[in-house]
Amino acid sequence: MSAPKILDLGSLKQACKSCSLHDLCLPLGVGDEELQMLERIINRRRPLQRKDHLYRPGDRLHSIYAVRSGTVKTYTLTDDGQEQITGFHLPGELLGLDAISDGVHPCAARALETTSICEIPFDRLEELSVRIPGLQHQLFRIMSREIQTDEQFMMLLGKKASDARLAAFLLSLSTRLGMRGFSRTEFNLTMSRNDIANYLGLAVETVSRLFTRFQSAGLIEVNRKLITIFDLEGLQVVAGAQPVEELRNCPGQCEGDQPQGN
Amino acid sequence: MSAPKILDLGSLKQACKSCSLHDLCLPLGVGDEELQMLERIINRRRPLQRKDHLYRPGDRLHSIYAVRSGTVKTYTLTDDGQEQITGFHLPGELLGLDAISDGVHPCAARALETTSICEIPFDRLEELSVRIPGLQHQLFRIMSREIQTDEQFMMLLGKKASDARLAAFLLSLSTRLGMRGFSRTEFNLTMSRNDIANYLGLAVETVSRLFTRFQSAGLIEVNRKLITIFDLEGLQVVAGAQPVEELRNCPGQCEGDQPQGN
DNA sequence: CGCTTATTTGACGTAGCTCAAGAATTGTGG
DNA sequence: CCACAATTCTTGAGCTACGTCAAATAAGCG
């Protein structure tokens, strides 16, 4: 469509290669030219410092954001002012999709460490995705993915015991970091124990005890914030385990065709 | 664009008026003509009977669905075959959005009673939403809304006690039914106690006990499947309550600027 | 009208929360 | 660089909300 009159697009493009915007473009025939159109609407922002807010509940939606480096947590406040963390966002992940429906951010977003962010004005993104069907498709996919992982998480909170929750959390971090080229087996927890507990619906004390338990079991090593995973498969077993050990009173076969939960 | 050569579009259109597709069109300047284009790609299906599956996990995504009448539950199976219900879908609500990302349904969808459904072929919906920017916007909004309510639900599962969960559940049904013109204070539970418990991450027995407790407290009347809400505000109080009564050891003011959860 | 399945109710056990206190870290000002 | 305060993390000791188990009703259903 429009001729490229780019300055430092090279570097921007490279940055986007390791970002969810990359997923957003390449897989589905979004060509080079379209990619440049997308990159042209993206703004960099000066890095957030630890505890800086990216947005607060009630802020109007101007943009959605992609984490370039660092970590951001999103959280709501309950009726009585308690914090409920709704997610941790690692490099390459998007934030703010929950604000589209009302045009207002229902959550707060806050940096857990020094964090750099790409800002994507949402109205321009919408315009662009009308012109680039592949982009529209990718946006649908990304939002759908989030719905899907939220559903997974509900299962975690509804059905799994504390150890399974923490194991799943560590595995999730491991996988997501691994996808972006970081180590899957050694990483820093950028969030506090309190944040982890809050996110997983547990008490801080429980999280702390679980870390020591996992360590004694030889699954991981915990060194302050540094986690080293020794036994990924072992963690997966723990993460999959139900609160009640499966197959208890099922001598022959578990009855019937209608598994009922809990 | 295309001239209207409609047969029974009148009735279809009326049906869509009380449907999420209505929300999907009207609010944002999707004109009459565009609405007809949308309606032309929508298929009715013969009604589902109780326990019929609309789709199963692993089925390819062909369409997303809107409930016209009846109720549908969606659920996944855990690693060990347990059912985890991810949602109940009432008239006017959409299903299947979680399948877009992989092109495969991660959940099963099953009718809880005789249910009629509109089917919207997703590829055609995508095409159309390229041509009708307002439609694209509405789709983004609907998916965003789902992400937002999922986040709310996480808070429910992570932070709220059993009574708050059930109260919130009843209020949710009440509101959603009310929006579609049904009574907010008297309705049938189309799902079993088991389903409710499963969805809320509780044991059946707990749900049963809570119903009787709510009834003794004069909040509701329970008659088999029929719920009558006497005290909506009372339920809201219960739903808002934290597991620990708020303001316990806070004589003067609750300390500080950084509310930490749990 | 038996048989299966759903719901209720009671008795009891336990996972995980609360409370409390100490240890380790981090931040701060001199 | 060091004291000191503030925060975060860990560990121990109870307590309780809710799950499990068991059994009795009550409904659906062929």
Coordinates of C-alpha atoms (C1' of nucleotides) in Angstrom, one line a residue:
Chain A
M1 CA 0.0 0.0 0.0
S2 CA 2.2 2.8 1.3
A3 CA 5.8 3.1 0.4
P4 CA 8.3 2.4 3.1
K5 CA 9.9 5.6 4.5
I6 CA 11.5 4.1 7.5
L7 CA 14.3 5.2 9.7
D8 CA 15.2 2.7 12.3
L9 CA 12.7 0.1 11.4
G10 CA 15.4 -2.5 11.2
S11 CA 15.9 -2.5 14.9
L12 CA 12.2 -2.2 15.7
K13 CA 11.5 -5.2 13.5
Q14 CA 14.1 -7.2 15.2
A15 CA 12.6 -6.3 18.5
C16 CA 9.2 -7.5 17.3
K17 CA 10.7 -10.8 16.2
S18 CA 10.8 -12.0 19.8
C19 CA 7.5 -10.5 20.7
S20 CA 3.9 -11.7 20.6
L21 CA 3.5 -9.2 17.7
H22 CA 5.7 -11.5 15.8
D23 CA 3.3 -14.3 16.4
L24 CA 0.6 -11.8 15.5
C25 CA 2.0 -11.3 12.1
L26 CA 4.1 -13.9 10.5
P27 CA 2.1 -17.1 10.9
L28 CA -0.8 -16.1 8.8
G29 CA 0.6 -14.6 5.6
V30 CA 1.0 -11.1 6.9
G31 CA 3.6 -9.9 4.5
D32 CA 6.6 -7.8 5.1
E33 CA 4.9 -4.7 4.0
E34 CA 2.0 -5.2 6.3
L35 CA 4.4 -5.9 9.1
Q36 CA 6.0 -2.6 8.5
M37 CA 2.6 -0.9 8.7
L38 CA 2.0 -2.6 12.0
E39 CA 5.4 -1.6 13.3
R40 CA 4.8 2.0 12.3
I41 CA 1.9 2.4 14.7
I42 CA 3.7 0.9 17.6
N43 CA 5.3 3.3 20.1
R44 CA 8.1 2.5 22.4
R45 CA 7.8 4.0 25.9
R46 CA 10.5 4.8 28.3
P47 CA 11.0 1.9 30.6
L48 CA 8.9 1.5 33.7
Q49 CA 10.6 1.3 37.0
R50 CA 9.7 -1.3 39.6
K51 CA 6.2 -0.5 41.1
D52 CA 5.4 2.0 38.3
H53 CA 1.9 1.7 37.0
L54 CA 1.3 1.2 33.3
Y55 CA -2.4 1.8 33.9
R56 CA -4.9 1.8 36.7
P57 CA -8.4 0.5 37.0
G58 CA -10.8 3.1 35.5
D59 CA -8.2 4.4 33.0
R60 CA -9.5 4.8 29.6
L61 CA -8.2 2.3 27.1
H62 CA -5.9 4.0 24.7
S63 CA -3.6 1.2 23.8
I64 CA -2.8 -2.4 24.4
Y65 CA 0.7 -3.2 25.4
A66 CA 3.3 -5.8 24.8
V67 CA 6.0 -6.5 27.3
R68 CA 9.4 -6.2 25.7
S69 CA 11.5 -7.0 28.7
G70 CA 10.7 -7.3 32.4
T71 CA 7.5 -8.4 34.1
V72 CA 4.2 -6.8 34.6
K73 CA 1.5 -7.9 37.0
T74 CA -2.2 -7.1 36.5
Y75 CA -4.6 -7.0 39.3
T76 CA -8.0 -5.9 40.4
L77 CA -9.1 -4.7 43.8
T78 CA -12.0 -6.5 45.4
D79 CA -14.9 -4.7 46.9
D80 CA -13.1 -4.3 50.2
G81 CA -9.8 -3.1 48.7
Q82 CA -8.0 -6.4 48.6
E83 CA -5.7 -7.1 45.7
Q84 CA -6.4 -10.0 43.4
I85 CA -3.7 -10.6 40.9
T86 CA -5.0 -11.7 37.5
G87 CA -1.8 -12.4 35.7
F88 CA 1.9 -12.0 35.3
H89 CA 3.0 -10.9 31.9
L90 CA 6.4 -11.9 30.6
P91 CA 8.4 -10.6 27.7
G92 CA 6.5 -11.0 24.5
E93 CA 3.1 -11.1 26.1
L94 CA 0.2 -8.7 25.6
L95 CA -1.7 -6.8 28.2
G96 CA -4.9 -4.9 28.3
L97 CA -7.2 -7.0 26.2
D98 CA -9.7 -7.1 28.9
A99 CA -10.3 -3.4 28.5
I100 CA -11.7 -3.5 25.0
S101 CA -15.2 -4.4 25.9
D102 CA -15.8 -1.3 28.1
G103 CA -13.1 1.0 26.8
V104 CA -11.9 1.2 30.3
H105 CA -9.2 -0.8 32.1
P106 CA -10.8 -3.1 34.7
C107 CA -7.4 -4.0 36.1
A108 CA -4.3 -2.2 37.2
A109 CA -0.9 -3.1 35.6
R110 CA 2.3 -2.6 37.5
A111 CA 5.9 -3.3 36.8
L112 CA 7.6 -5.9 39.0
E113 CA 11.0 -4.8 37.9
T114 CA 12.4 -2.4 35.3
T115 CA 10.3 -3.2 32.3
S116 CA 10.2 -1.9 28.8
I117 CA 6.9 -1.9 26.9
C118 CA 5.6 -1.5 23.4
E119 CA 2.4 0.5 23.1
I120 CA -0.1 -0.2 20.4
P121 CA -2.9 2.4 20.0
F122 CA -6.0 0.3 19.9
D123 CA -8.0 2.3 17.5
R124 CA -5.2 2.3 15.0
L125 CA -4.7 -1.5 15.5
E126 CA -8.4 -1.9 14.7
E127 CA -8.2 0.2 11.6
L128 CA -5.2 -1.8 10.5
S129 CA -6.8 -5.1 11.1
V130 CA -9.6 -4.2 8.8
R131 CA -7.1 -3.6 6.1
I132 CA -5.0 -6.7 6.9
P133 CA -7.3 -9.7 7.3
G134 CA -4.4 -11.8 8.6
L135 CA -3.9 -9.4 11.4
Q136 CA -7.6 -9.5 12.4
H137 CA -7.3 -13.3 12.4
Q138 CA -4.3 -13.1 14.7
L139 CA -6.0 -10.8 17.1
F140 CA -8.9 -13.2 17.3
R141 CA -6.5 -16.0 17.9
I142 CA -4.7 -14.2 20.6
M143 CA -7.8 -13.2 22.5
S144 CA -9.1 -16.7 22.1
R145 CA -5.9 -18.1 23.5
E146 CA -6.3 -15.9 26.5
I147 CA -9.9 -17.2 27.1
Q148 CA -8.6 -20.7 26.8
T149 CA -5.8 -20.2 29.3
D150 CA -8.2 -18.5 31.7
E151 CA -10.3 -21.6 31.5
Q152 CA -7.3 -23.8 32.3
F153 CA -6.6 -21.6 35.2
M154 CA -10.1 -21.9 36.6
M155 CA -9.6 -25.6 36.7
L156 CA -6.4 -25.1 38.6
L157 CA -8.2 -22.9 41.2
G158 CA -11.3 -25.0 41.3
K159 CA -9.9 -28.5 41.4
K160 CA -6.2 -28.7 42.2
A161 CA -4.5 -28.8 45.6
S162 CA -1.9 -26.3 46.6
D163 CA 1.1 -28.3 45.5
A164 CA -0.4 -28.9 42.0
R165 CA -1.1 -25.2 41.7
L166 CA 2.5 -24.1 42.5
A167 CA 3.9 -26.8 40.3
A168 CA 1.7 -25.7 37.4
F169 CA 2.7 -22.1 38.1
L170 CA 6.4 -22.9 37.9
L171 CA 5.9 -25.0 34.7
S172 CA 4.0 -22.2 33.2
L173 CA 6.8 -19.8 33.8
S174 CA 9.3 -22.3 32.6
T175 CA 7.4 -22.8 29.3
R176 CA 6.7 -19.2 28.6
L177 CA 10.2 -18.2 29.3
G178 CA 11.5 -21.1 27.2
M179 CA 9.4 -20.0 24.3
R180 CA 11.1 -16.6 24.3
G181 CA 14.5 -18.2 24.4
F182 CA 15.2 -18.0 28.1
S183 CA 16.2 -21.0 30.2
R184 CA 13.4 -23.3 31.0
T185 CA 15.1 -24.7 34.1
E186 CA 16.7 -21.7 35.7
F187 CA 15.0 -18.3 36.2
N188 CA 14.3 -15.6 38.6
L189 CA 10.9 -15.1 40.3
T190 CA 10.3 -11.5 39.7
M191 CA 7.3 -11.5 41.9
S192 CA 7.2 -11.9 45.7
R193 CA 5.9 -14.9 47.5
N194 CA 3.0 -12.9 48.4
D195 CA 2.1 -12.2 44.8
I196 CA 2.4 -15.9 44.0
A197 CA 0.2 -16.8 46.8
N198 CA -2.3 -14.2 45.9
Y199 CA -2.4 -15.3 42.3
L200 CA -2.8 -19.0 43.2
G201 CA -5.4 -18.4 45.8
L202 CA -3.2 -19.6 48.6
A203 CA -1.7 -18.2 51.8
V204 CA 1.9 -16.9 51.7
E205 CA 2.9 -19.4 54.3
T206 CA 1.6 -22.3 52.2
V207 CA 3.6 -21.1 49.2
S208 CA 6.7 -20.9 51.3
R209 CA 6.2 -24.3 52.8
L210 CA 5.7 -25.8 49.3
F211 CA 8.9 -24.3 48.0
T212 CA 10.8 -26.0 50.8
R213 CA 8.9 -29.2 50.3
F214 CA 9.6 -29.2 46.5
Q215 CA 13.2 -28.6 47.3
S216 CA 13.5 -31.4 49.8
A217 CA 11.8 -33.6 47.2
G218 CA 14.6 -32.8 44.8
L219 CA 12.3 -31.2 42.3
I220 CA 13.7 -27.8 42.4
E221 CA 16.3 -25.7 44.1
V222 CA 15.2 -22.4 45.6
N223 CA 17.7 -19.7 46.2
R224 CA 15.9 -16.7 47.3
K225 CA 14.3 -15.6 44.0
L226 CA 16.3 -17.9 41.8
I227 CA 14.6 -21.2 40.9
T228 CA 16.4 -24.1 39.4
I229 CA 14.2 -26.9 38.1
F230 CA 15.9 -30.3 38.5
D231 CA 12.9 -32.5 37.5
L232 CA 10.5 -31.1 35.0
E233 CA 8.7 -34.3 34.7
G234 CA 8.3 -34.7 38.4
L235 CA 6.8 -31.2 38.5
Q236 CA 4.4 -32.2 35.8
V237 CA 3.3 -35.2 37.8
V238 CA 2.7 -33.0 40.8
A239 CA 0.9 -30.4 38.7
G240 CA -1.4 -33.1 37.2
A241 CA -2.3 -34.6 40.5
Q242 CA -5.8 -34.1 41.8
P243 CA -6.3 -33.1 45.4
V244 CA -7.5 -36.7 46.0
E245 CA -5.3 -39.4 44.7
E246 CA -6.9 -40.8 41.6
L247 CA -8.2 -44.3 41.3
R248 CA -8.9 -44.8 44.9
N249 CA -12.1 -46.8 45.0
C250 CA -11.9 -48.0 41.5
P251 CA -10.9 -51.7 41.7
G252 CA -11.9 -52.7 38.2
Q253 CA -13.1 -49.8 36.2
C254 CA -14.4 -46.4 37.2
E255 CA -18.1 -46.5 36.8
G256 CA -20.0 -45.2 34.0
D257 CA -20.1 -42.8 31.2
Q258 CA -20.6 -39.6 33.1
P259 CA -17.6 -38.5 35.0
Q260 CA -18.8 -36.1 37.7
G261 CA -16.3 -33.7 38.9
N262 CA -14.9 -33.1 42.4
Chain B
M1 CA -24.1 -4.4 -1.2
S2 CA -26.3 -7.3 -2.3
A3 CA -30.0 -6.9 -2.8
P4 CA -32.2 -8.5 -0.3
K5 CA -33.7 -11.7 -1.6
I6 CA -35.0 -12.9 1.7
L7 CA -37.6 -15.4 2.5
D8 CA -38.2 -15.6 6.2
L9 CA -35.7 -13.1 7.2
G10 CA -38.3 -11.3 9.2
S11 CA -38.6 -14.0 11.8
L12 CA -34.8 -14.6 11.9
K13 CA -34.2 -11.0 12.5
Q14 CA -36.6 -11.0 15.3
A15 CA -35.0 -14.0 16.9
C16 CA -31.7 -12.2 16.7
K17 CA -33.1 -9.2 18.5
S18 CA -32.9 -11.0 21.8
C19 CA -29.6 -12.6 21.2
S20 CA -26.0 -11.6 21.7
L21 CA -25.8 -11.2 17.9
H22 CA -28.1 -8.3 18.5
D23 CA -25.6 -6.7 20.8
L24 CA -23.1 -7.7 18.2
C25 CA -24.6 -5.5 15.6
L26 CA -26.7 -2.6 16.7
P27 CA -24.6 -0.7 19.2
L28 CA -22.0 0.3 16.8
G29 CA -23.5 1.6 13.7
V30 CA -24.0 -1.7 12.0
G31 CA -26.8 -0.8 9.7
D32 CA -29.8 -2.8 8.7
E33 CA -28.2 -3.9 5.5
E34 CA -25.1 -5.3 7.3
L35 CA -27.3 -6.9 9.8
Q36 CA -29.0 -8.8 7.0
M37 CA -25.6 -9.9 5.7
L38 CA -24.8 -11.3 9.1
E39 CA -28.1 -13.0 9.4
R40 CA -27.7 -14.6 6.0
I41 CA -24.7 -16.6 7.2
I42 CA -26.3 -17.8 10.3
N43 CA -27.8 -21.2 10.3
R44 CA -30.4 -22.6 12.6
R45 CA -29.9 -26.1 13.8
R46 CA -32.5 -28.6 14.9
P47 CA -32.8 -28.3 18.7
L48 CA -30.5 -30.3 20.9
Q49 CA -32.0 -32.7 23.4
R50 CA -30.8 -32.9 26.9
K51 CA -27.3 -34.4 27.1
D52 CA -26.7 -34.0 23.4
H53 CA -23.3 -32.7 22.6
L54 CA -22.9 -29.6 20.4
Y55 CA -19.2 -30.3 20.1
R56 CA -16.6 -32.4 21.8
P57 CA -13.0 -31.7 22.7
G58 CA -10.8 -32.1 19.7
D59 CA -13.6 -31.3 17.2
R60 CA -12.5 -28.9 14.5
L61 CA -13.8 -25.4 14.9
H62 CA -16.4 -24.8 12.1
S63 CA -18.7 -22.4 13.8
I64 CA -19.3 -20.5 16.9
Y65 CA -22.7 -20.8 18.4
A66 CA -25.3 -18.7 20.1
V67 CA -27.8 -20.1 22.4
R68 CA -31.3 -19.2 21.3
S69 CA -33.2 -20.9 24.1
G70 CA -32.2 -23.5 26.7
T71 CA -28.9 -23.9 28.4
V72 CA -25.5 -25.3 27.4
K73 CA -22.7 -26.3 29.7
T74 CA -19.1 -26.3 28.5
Y75 CA -16.5 -28.4 30.2
T76 CA -13.0 -29.9 29.8
L77 CA -11.7 -33.2 31.0
T78 CA -8.8 -33.1 33.4
D79 CA -5.8 -35.4 32.8
D80 CA -7.4 -38.1 34.8
G81 CA -10.8 -37.9 33.2
Q82 CA -12.6 -35.7 35.7
E83 CA -15.0 -33.1 34.4
Q84 CA -14.3 -29.4 34.9
I85 CA -17.2 -27.2 33.9
T86 CA -16.0 -24.0 32.4
G87 CA -19.3 -22.3 31.9
F88 CA -23.1 -22.3 31.6
H89 CA -24.4 -20.6 28.6
L90 CA -27.9 -19.0 28.7
P91 CA -30.0 -17.7 25.9
G92 CA -28.3 -15.0 24.0
E93 CA -24.8 -16.0 24.9
L94 CA -22.0 -17.2 22.6
L95 CA -20.0 -20.4 22.8
G96 CA -16.9 -21.7 21.2
L97 CA -14.7 -18.6 21.3
D98 CA -12.0 -20.5 23.0
A99 CA -11.6 -22.7 19.9
I100 CA -10.4 -19.9 17.6
S101 CA -6.8 -20.0 18.7
D102 CA -6.1 -23.6 17.8
G103 CA -9.0 -24.2 15.4
V104 CA -10.0 -27.0 17.6
H105 CA -12.5 -27.1 20.5
P106 CA -10.7 -27.5 23.8
C107 CA -14.0 -28.0 25.6
A108 CA -17.1 -30.1 25.2
A109 CA -20.5 -28.4 24.9
R110 CA -23.5 -30.2 26.0
A111 CA -27.2 -29.2 26.3
L112 CA -28.7 -29.3 29.8
E113 CA -32.2 -29.2 28.5
T114 CA -33.8 -29.0 25.1
T115 CA -31.9 -26.2 23.5
S116 CA -32.0 -24.3 20.2
I117 CA -28.9 -22.9 18.8
C118 CA -27.7 -20.6 16.1
E119 CA -24.6 -21.6 14.2
I120 CA -22.3 -19.0 12.8
P121 CA -19.6 -20.4 10.4
F122 CA -16.5 -18.8 11.7
D123 CA -14.7 -18.3 8.4
R124 CA -17.7 -16.5 7.0
L125 CA -17.9 -14.4 10.2
E126 CA -14.3 -13.4 9.8
E127 CA -14.8 -12.5 6.2
L128 CA -17.8 -10.4 7.1
S129 CA -16.1 -8.6 9.9
V130 CA -13.4 -7.5 7.5
R131 CA -16.1 -5.9 5.4
I132 CA -18.0 -4.5 8.3
P133 CA -15.6 -2.8 10.7
G134 CA -18.4 -2.3 13.3
L135 CA -18.8 -6.1 13.4
Q136 CA -15.1 -6.6 13.9
H137 CA -15.2 -4.2 16.8
Q138 CA -18.1 -6.0 18.4
L139 CA -16.4 -9.3 18.1
F140 CA -13.3 -7.8 19.8
R141 CA -15.7 -6.5 22.5
I142 CA -17.4 -9.8 23.1
M143 CA -14.1 -11.7 23.4
S144 CA -12.7 -9.0 25.7
R145 CA -15.8 -9.2 27.8
E146 CA -15.3 -12.9 28.2
I147 CA -11.7 -12.4 29.3
Q148 CA -12.9 -9.9 31.8
T149 CA -15.6 -12.1 33.3
D150 CA -13.1 -15.0 33.4
E151 CA -10.9 -12.8 35.5
Q152 CA -13.7 -12.0 37.8
F153 CA -14.3 -15.7 38.2
M154 CA -10.7 -16.3 39.1
M155 CA -11.2 -14.0 42.0
L156 CA -14.2 -15.8 43.0
L157 CA -12.4 -19.1 43.0
G158 CA -9.2 -17.8 44.5
K159 CA -10.5 -15.5 47.2
K160 CA -14.1 -16.2 48.1
A161 CA -15.6 -18.6 50.6
S162 CA -18.2 -21.1 49.5
D163 CA -21.2 -19.0 50.5
A164 CA -19.9 -16.1 48.5
R165 CA -19.3 -18.3 45.5
L166 CA -22.8 -19.7 45.5
A167 CA -24.4 -16.3 46.1
A168 CA -22.4 -14.8 43.3
F169 CA -23.4 -17.7 41.1
L170 CA -27.1 -17.1 41.8
L171 CA -26.7 -13.4 41.2
S172 CA -25.0 -14.0 37.9
L173 CA -27.8 -16.2 36.7
S174 CA -30.3 -13.6 37.9
T175 CA -28.6 -10.8 36.1
R176 CA -28.0 -12.6 32.9
L177 CA -31.6 -14.0 32.7
G178 CA -32.9 -10.5 33.6
M179 CA -31.0 -9.0 30.7
R180 CA -32.8 -11.2 28.3
G181 CA -36.2 -10.4 29.7
F182 CA -36.6 -13.3 32.1
S183 CA -37.4 -12.9 35.8
R184 CA -34.5 -11.9 37.9
T185 CA -36.0 -13.3 41.1
E186 CA -37.5 -16.6 40.0
F187 CA -35.9 -19.1 37.7
N188 CA -35.1 -22.7 37.2
L189 CA -31.7 -24.2 37.8
T190 CA -31.2 -26.2 34.6
M191 CA -28.0 -27.6 35.9
S192 CA -27.7 -30.2 38.7
R193 CA -26.2 -29.5 42.1
N194 CA -23.3 -31.5 41.0
D195 CA -22.7 -29.2 38.1
I196 CA -23.0 -26.2 40.3
A197 CA -20.5 -27.6 42.7
N198 CA -18.1 -28.6 40.0
Y199 CA -18.3 -25.2 38.4
L200 CA -17.7 -23.4 41.7
G201 CA -14.9 -25.7 42.9
L202 CA -17.0 -27.1 45.8
A203 CA -18.3 -30.4 46.9
V204 CA -22.0 -31.2 46.1
E205 CA -22.7 -31.6 49.8
T206 CA -21.5 -28.1 50.4
V207 CA -23.7 -26.6 47.7
S208 CA -26.7 -28.5 49.1
R209 CA -26.0 -27.3 52.6
L210 CA -25.6 -23.7 51.4
F211 CA -28.9 -23.8 49.7
T212 CA -30.6 -24.8 52.8
R213 CA -28.7 -22.2 54.8
F214 CA -29.6 -19.5 52.3
Q215 CA -33.2 -20.6 52.6
S216 CA -33.2 -20.5 56.4
A217 CA -31.6 -17.1 56.3
G218 CA -34.6 -15.9 54.2
L219 CA -32.4 -15.0 51.2
I220 CA -34.0 -17.4 48.8
E221 CA -36.5 -20.2 48.5
V222 CA -35.4 -23.4 47.0
N223 CA -37.9 -25.7 45.6
R224 CA -36.2 -28.5 43.9
K225 CA -34.8 -26.8 40.8
L226 CA -36.9 -23.6 41.2
I227 CA -35.1 -20.7 42.9
T228 CA -36.9 -17.7 44.2
I229 CA -34.8 -14.9 45.3
F230 CA -36.3 -12.9 48.2
D231 CA -33.4 -10.7 49.1
L232 CA -31.1 -9.6 46.2
E233 CA -29.2 -7.2 48.3
G234 CA -28.7 -9.7 51.0
L235 CA -27.2 -12.1 48.4
Q236 CA -24.9 -9.3 47.2
V237 CA -23.6 -8.8 50.7
V238 CA -22.9 -12.5 51.0
A239 CA -21.3 -12.5 47.5
G240 CA -19.1 -9.6 48.4
A241 CA -17.9 -11.1 51.7
Q242 CA -14.4 -12.3 52.0
P243 CA -13.6 -15.6 53.6
V244 CA -12.3 -13.6 56.5
E245 CA -14.6 -11.0 57.8
E246 CA -13.2 -7.7 56.8
L247 CA -11.8 -5.1 59.2
R248 CA -10.9 -7.5 61.9
N249 CA -7.7 -6.2 63.3
C250 CA -8.0 -2.8 61.9
P251 CA -8.9 -0.5 64.8
G252 CA -8.0 2.8 63.2
Q253 CA -7.1 2.4 59.6
C254 CA -5.9 -0.5 57.6
E255 CA -2.2 0.0 57.1
G256 CA -0.6 1.4 54.1
D257 CA -0.7 1.8 50.5
Q258 CA -0.1 -1.7 49.3
P259 CA -2.9 -4.0 50.0
Q260 CA -1.6 -7.5 49.9
G261 CA -4.1 -10.2 49.0
N262 CA -5.3 -13.1 51.0
Chain C
dC1 C1' -43.5 -49.9 40.6
dG2 C1' -38.7 -51.3 41.0
dC3 C1' -34.3 -49.2 39.8
dT4 C1' -31.1 -45.7 39.0
dT5 C1' -29.7 -41.2 39.9
dA6 C1' -29.9 -36.7 42.4
dT7 C1' -30.3 -34.4 46.7
dT8 C1' -30.1 -33.9 51.5
dT9 C1' -28.2 -34.5 56.1
dG10 C1' -25.0 -36.0 59.6
dA11 C1' -20.4 -37.3 61.5
dC12 C1' -15.7 -36.9 61.0
dG13 C1' -11.0 -35.9 59.0
dT14 C1' -7.7 -32.8 57.0
dA15 C1' -5.6 -29.4 53.8
dG16 C1' -4.6 -25.2 54.2
dC17 C1' -5.6 -20.8 56.7
dT18 C1' -4.6 -17.9 60.8
dC19 C1' -1.7 -16.4 64.3
dA20 C1' 2.8 -15.6 66.1
dA21 C1' 7.6 -15.3 66.2
dG22 C1' 12.0 -15.5 64.3
dA23 C1' 15.4 -15.1 60.3
dA24 C1' 16.9 -13.3 56.2
dT25 C1' 16.9 -9.3 52.8
dT26 C1' 16.4 -4.8 51.4
dG27 C1' 16.3 -0.1 51.9
dT28 C1' 18.0 4.3 54.2
dG29 C1' 20.5 7.7 56.4
dG30 C1' 24.7 9.0 58.5
Chain D
dC1 C1' 30.3 0.9 55.0
dC2 C1' 27.6 0.2 58.9
dA3 C1' 23.6 0.5 62.1
dC4 C1' 18.6 0.3 62.0
dA5 C1' 14.1 0.1 60.2
dA6 C1' 11.0 -2.0 57.2
dT7 C1' 9.8 -5.5 54.5
dT8 C1' 9.8 -10.3 53.0
dC9 C1' 10.3 -15.0 53.9
dT10 C1' 10.3 -19.1 56.8
dT11 C1' 8.8 -22.2 60.3
dG12 C1' 5.9 -23.9 64.0
dA13 C1' 1.3 -24.5 66.4
dG14 C1' -3.4 -24.6 66.4
dC15 C1' -8.2 -24.0 64.2
dT16 C1' -11.7 -24.2 60.9
dA17 C1' -14.0 -24.4 56.5
dC18 C1' -14.9 -27.5 53.6
dG19 C1' -14.1 -32.2 51.8
dT20 C1' -14.9 -37.1 52.4
dC21 C1' -17.6 -40.9 53.8
dA22 C1' -22.0 -43.0 54.8
dA23 C1' -26.7 -43.4 54.8
dA24 C1' -31.4 -41.9 54.2
dT25 C1' -34.8 -39.5 51.1
dA26 C1' -36.6 -38.0 47.1
dA27 C1' -37.1 -37.8 42.1
dG28 C1' -36.9 -39.4 37.5
dC29 C1' -37.6 -43.1 34.3
dG30 C1' -38.3 -47.2 31.8

